Amino acid sequence: MKLSILASTLAAVSAFAPASKTRMMTSLAAQDVPLANGAMSFNRVCREWRCKYTGDKATSESLEAIAKVVDEYLPTIKATSSGMTVNRLVCGSCLDFKLMMTVPLEDFGPWEQKGFEPESEFLEKIKAIEGVSQVETQTITNMEVSMSKCD
């Protein structure tokens, strides 16, 4: 009885399956490092600098001061790697500020060996801003997830 229910369920579900054997999978370059038993991979690494700021996001003096430090150091940060991407994240409800710098995997080691220049200077400057707290860093993978059809 259980087998017949399973068989009829599978037959009904297969009616919604695509006719071709096309499946979706994330793109994977030759230099990617596998994670999660091959279910995902990475070839870009991100260094995140983060802190808490005070005040309303629209009028925060500490956030304004952080923005000025970012403007000051952005050319140096971008010069780290021709493949560098820089993203700024601001949360108005939890008062998070994050600067995420992502580089190709092959550029990460040399940047790490240099202490993630100009990280120490940047962090010291934002630590000195009134209203800034919980200054932290983190290294994480950061991959854009795109879908491609493959047979």
mmCIF file of C-alpha atoms in Angstrom:
data_model
loop_
_atom_site.group_PDB
_atom_site.id
_atom_site.type_symbol
_atom_site.label_atom_id
_atom_site.label_comp_id
_atom_site.label_asym_id
_atom_site.label_seq_id
_atom_site.Cartn_x
_atom_site.Cartn_y
_atom_site.Cartn_z
ATOM 1 C CA MET A 1 0.000 0.000 0.000
ATOM 2 C CA LYS A 2 2.759 2.465 0.975
ATOM 3 C CA LEU A 3 4.644 1.694 -2.237
ATOM 4 C CA SER A 4 1.604 2.386 -4.400
ATOM 5 C CA ILE A 5 1.031 5.730 -2.655
ATOM 6 C CA LEU A 6 4.700 6.620 -3.165
ATOM 7 C CA ALA A 7 4.559 5.606 -6.834
ATOM 8 C CA SER A 8 1.433 7.632 -7.535
ATOM 9 C CA THR A 9 2.880 10.647 -5.705
ATOM 10 C CA LEU A 10 6.094 10.472 -7.743
ATOM 11 C CA ALA A 11 4.119 10.184 -10.975
ATOM 12 C CA ALA A 12 2.021 13.223 -10.085
ATOM 13 C CA VAL A 13 5.055 15.295 -9.084
ATOM 14 C CA SER A 14 6.985 14.375 -12.231
ATOM 15 C CA ALA A 15 4.296 16.088 -14.309
ATOM 16 C CA PHE A 16 5.650 19.425 -13.030
ATOM 17 C CA ALA A 17 9.287 18.599 -13.797
ATOM 18 C CA PRO A 18 10.878 20.296 -16.824
ATOM 19 C CA ALA A 19 10.884 18.233 -20.018
ATOM 20 C CA SER A 20 14.626 18.627 -20.560
ATOM 21 C CA LYS A 21 17.370 17.491 -18.242
ATOM 22 C CA THR A 22 18.416 21.086 -17.643
ATOM 23 C CA ARG A 23 19.259 21.936 -14.068
ATOM 24 C CA MET A 24 20.323 25.099 -12.338
ATOM 25 C CA MET A 25 23.681 25.349 -10.617
ATOM 26 C CA THR A 26 25.954 28.097 -9.437
ATOM 27 C CA SER A 27 28.867 29.061 -11.641
ATOM 28 C CA LEU A 28 32.174 27.501 -10.628
ATOM 29 C CA ALA A 29 35.510 28.761 -11.900
ATOM 30 C CA ALA A 30 38.638 26.596 -12.071
ATOM 31 C CA GLN A 31 40.271 28.232 -9.029
ATOM 32 C CA ASP A 32 37.216 28.009 -6.760
ATOM 33 C CA VAL A 33 37.625 26.496 -3.303
ATOM 34 C CA PRO A 34 34.805 24.080 -2.477
ATOM 35 C CA LEU A 35 32.718 24.380 0.683
ATOM 36 C CA ALA A 36 29.836 22.337 2.122
ATOM 37 C CA ASN A 37 30.757 19.091 0.355
ATOM 38 C CA GLY A 38 30.822 20.904 -2.981
ATOM 39 C CA ALA A 39 27.396 22.528 -2.548
ATOM 40 C CA MET A 40 29.063 25.943 -2.727
ATOM 41 C CA SER A 41 32.475 27.408 -3.384
ATOM 42 C CA PHE A 42 34.413 30.645 -3.255
ATOM 43 C CA ASN A 43 37.127 32.471 -5.151
ATOM 44 C CA ARG A 44 36.769 35.874 -3.469
ATOM 45 C CA VAL A 45 37.533 36.794 0.131
ATOM 46 C CA CYS A 46 36.174 39.756 2.052
ATOM 47 C CA ARG A 47 37.649 41.742 4.901
ATOM 48 C CA GLU A 48 34.962 43.505 6.872
ATOM 49 C CA TRP A 49 35.528 46.515 9.147
ATOM 50 C CA ARG A 50 32.515 47.279 11.301
ATOM 51 C CA CYS A 51 31.357 49.386 14.196
ATOM 52 C CA LYS A 52 28.337 50.873 15.894
ATOM 53 C CA TYR A 53 27.510 54.544 15.488
ATOM 54 C CA THR A 54 25.121 56.775 17.432
ATOM 55 C CA GLY A 55 22.187 58.931 16.457
ATOM 56 C CA ASP A 56 19.635 58.856 13.679
ATOM 57 C CA LYS A 57 21.122 57.699 10.377
ATOM 58 C CA ALA A 58 19.973 60.879 8.632
ATOM 59 C CA THR A 59 21.623 63.267 11.095
ATOM 60 C CA SER A 60 24.267 61.180 12.910
ATOM 61 C CA GLU A 61 27.477 63.106 13.481
ATOM 62 C CA SER A 62 29.411 59.910 14.178
ATOM 63 C CA LEU A 63 28.212 58.362 10.904
ATOM 64 C CA GLU A 64 29.147 61.548 9.069
ATOM 65 C CA ALA A 65 32.642 61.386 10.586
ATOM 66 C CA ILE A 66 32.975 57.727 9.561
ATOM 67 C CA ALA A 67 32.008 58.692 5.991
ATOM 68 C CA LYS A 68 34.829 61.243 5.943
ATOM 69 C CA VAL A 69 37.348 58.595 7.037
ATOM 70 C CA VAL A 70 36.070 56.259 4.307
ATOM 71 C CA ASP A 71 36.517 59.041 1.724
ATOM 72 C CA GLU A 72 40.053 59.644 2.988
ATOM 73 C CA TYR A 73 41.117 55.985 2.768
ATOM 74 C CA LEU A 74 39.115 54.772 -0.229
ATOM 75 C CA PRO A 75 41.861 55.420 -2.829
ATOM 76 C CA THR A 76 44.364 53.444 -0.717
ATOM 77 C CA ILE A 77 41.866 50.637 -0.151
ATOM 78 C CA LYS A 78 41.004 50.398 -3.868
ATOM 79 C CA ALA A 79 44.718 50.335 -4.797
ATOM 80 C CA THR A 80 45.089 47.026 -2.931
ATOM 81 C CA SER A 81 43.844 45.004 -5.893
ATOM 82 C CA SER A 82 42.537 45.748 -9.363
ATOM 83 C CA GLY A 83 39.770 43.249 -8.556
ATOM 84 C CA MET A 84 38.797 44.964 -5.295
ATOM 85 C CA THR A 85 35.154 45.755 -4.676
ATOM 86 C CA VAL A 86 34.129 47.939 -1.749
ATOM 87 C CA ASN A 87 30.639 47.906 -0.274
ATOM 88 C CA ARG A 88 29.335 50.147 2.481
ATOM 89 C CA LEU A 89 26.459 48.903 4.630
ATOM 90 C CA VAL A 90 24.539 51.082 7.077
ATOM 91 C CA CYS A 91 21.690 49.830 9.243
ATOM 92 C CA GLY A 92 19.536 52.601 10.638
ATOM 93 C CA SER A 93 17.746 50.406 13.148
ATOM 94 C CA CYS A 94 20.654 48.595 14.818
ATOM 95 C CA LEU A 95 23.160 51.406 14.104
ATOM 96 C CA ASP A 96 25.658 49.179 12.284
ATOM 97 C CA PHE A 97 28.245 50.562 9.897
ATOM 98 C CA LYS A 98 30.198 48.060 7.794
ATOM 99 C CA LEU A 99 32.799 48.446 5.101
ATOM 100 C CA MET A 100 33.297 45.249 3.115
ATOM 101 C CA MET A 101 36.329 44.944 0.863
ATOM 102 C CA THR A 102 36.351 41.880 -1.367
ATOM 103 C CA VAL A 103 39.334 40.715 -3.401
ATOM 104 C CA PRO A 104 40.047 37.758 -5.661
ATOM 105 C CA LEU A 105 41.447 34.795 -3.743
ATOM 106 C CA GLU A 106 44.916 35.190 -5.284
ATOM 107 C CA ASP A 107 45.150 38.776 -3.960
ATOM 108 C CA PHE A 108 44.012 37.956 -0.438
ATOM 109 C CA GLY A 109 47.237 36.354 0.888
ATOM 110 C CA PRO A 110 49.497 39.265 -0.059
ATOM 111 C CA TRP A 111 46.988 41.752 1.414
ATOM 112 C CA GLU A 112 46.754 39.712 4.618
ATOM 113 C CA GLN A 113 50.561 39.607 4.902
ATOM 114 C CA LYS A 114 50.554 43.428 4.789
ATOM 115 C CA GLY A 115 48.078 43.571 7.688
ATOM 116 C CA PHE A 116 45.155 44.457 5.403
ATOM 117 C CA GLU A 117 46.626 47.929 4.823
ATOM 118 C CA PRO A 118 45.320 50.499 5.686
ATOM 119 C CA GLU A 119 43.198 48.620 8.248
ATOM 120 C CA SER A 120 45.041 49.593 11.439
ATOM 121 C CA GLU A 121 45.129 53.306 10.559
ATOM 122 C CA PHE A 122 41.481 53.301 9.453
ATOM 123 C CA LEU A 123 40.306 51.536 12.612
ATOM 124 C CA GLU A 124 42.285 53.863 14.882
ATOM 125 C CA LYS A 125 40.696 56.873 13.193
ATOM 126 C CA ILE A 126 37.140 55.602 13.584
ATOM 127 C CA LYS A 127 37.799 54.494 17.195
ATOM 128 C CA ALA A 128 38.665 58.123 17.950
ATOM 129 C CA ILE A 129 35.261 59.342 16.725
ATOM 130 C CA GLU A 130 32.843 60.264 19.501
ATOM 131 C CA GLY A 131 29.858 57.908 19.404
ATOM 132 C CA VAL A 132 31.674 55.046 17.666
ATOM 133 C CA SER A 133 31.916 51.748 19.556
ATOM 134 C CA GLN A 134 32.379 48.012 19.016
ATOM 135 C CA VAL A 135 35.011 48.390 16.303
ATOM 136 C CA GLU A 136 35.654 44.910 14.907
ATOM 137 C CA THR A 137 36.968 43.056 11.867
ATOM 138 C CA GLN A 138 36.102 39.780 10.216
ATOM 139 C CA THR A 139 37.382 37.781 7.271
ATOM 140 C CA ILE A 140 34.687 35.970 5.299
ATOM 141 C CA THR A 141 34.032 34.687 1.818
ATOM 142 C CA ASN A 142 31.843 36.916 -0.327
ATOM 143 C CA MET A 143 30.506 35.503 -3.555
ATOM 144 C CA GLU A 144 27.913 36.800 -5.926
ATOM 145 C CA VAL A 145 25.549 33.903 -6.514
ATOM 146 C CA SER A 146 24.467 33.584 -10.107
ATOM 147 C CA MET A 147 22.532 30.835 -11.771
ATOM 148 C CA SER A 148 23.439 29.265 -15.088
ATOM 149 C CA LYS A 149 21.824 26.459 -17.009
ATOM 150 C CA CYS A 150 23.879 23.403 -17.665
ATOM 151 C CA ASP A 151 23.090 19.927 -18.916
#
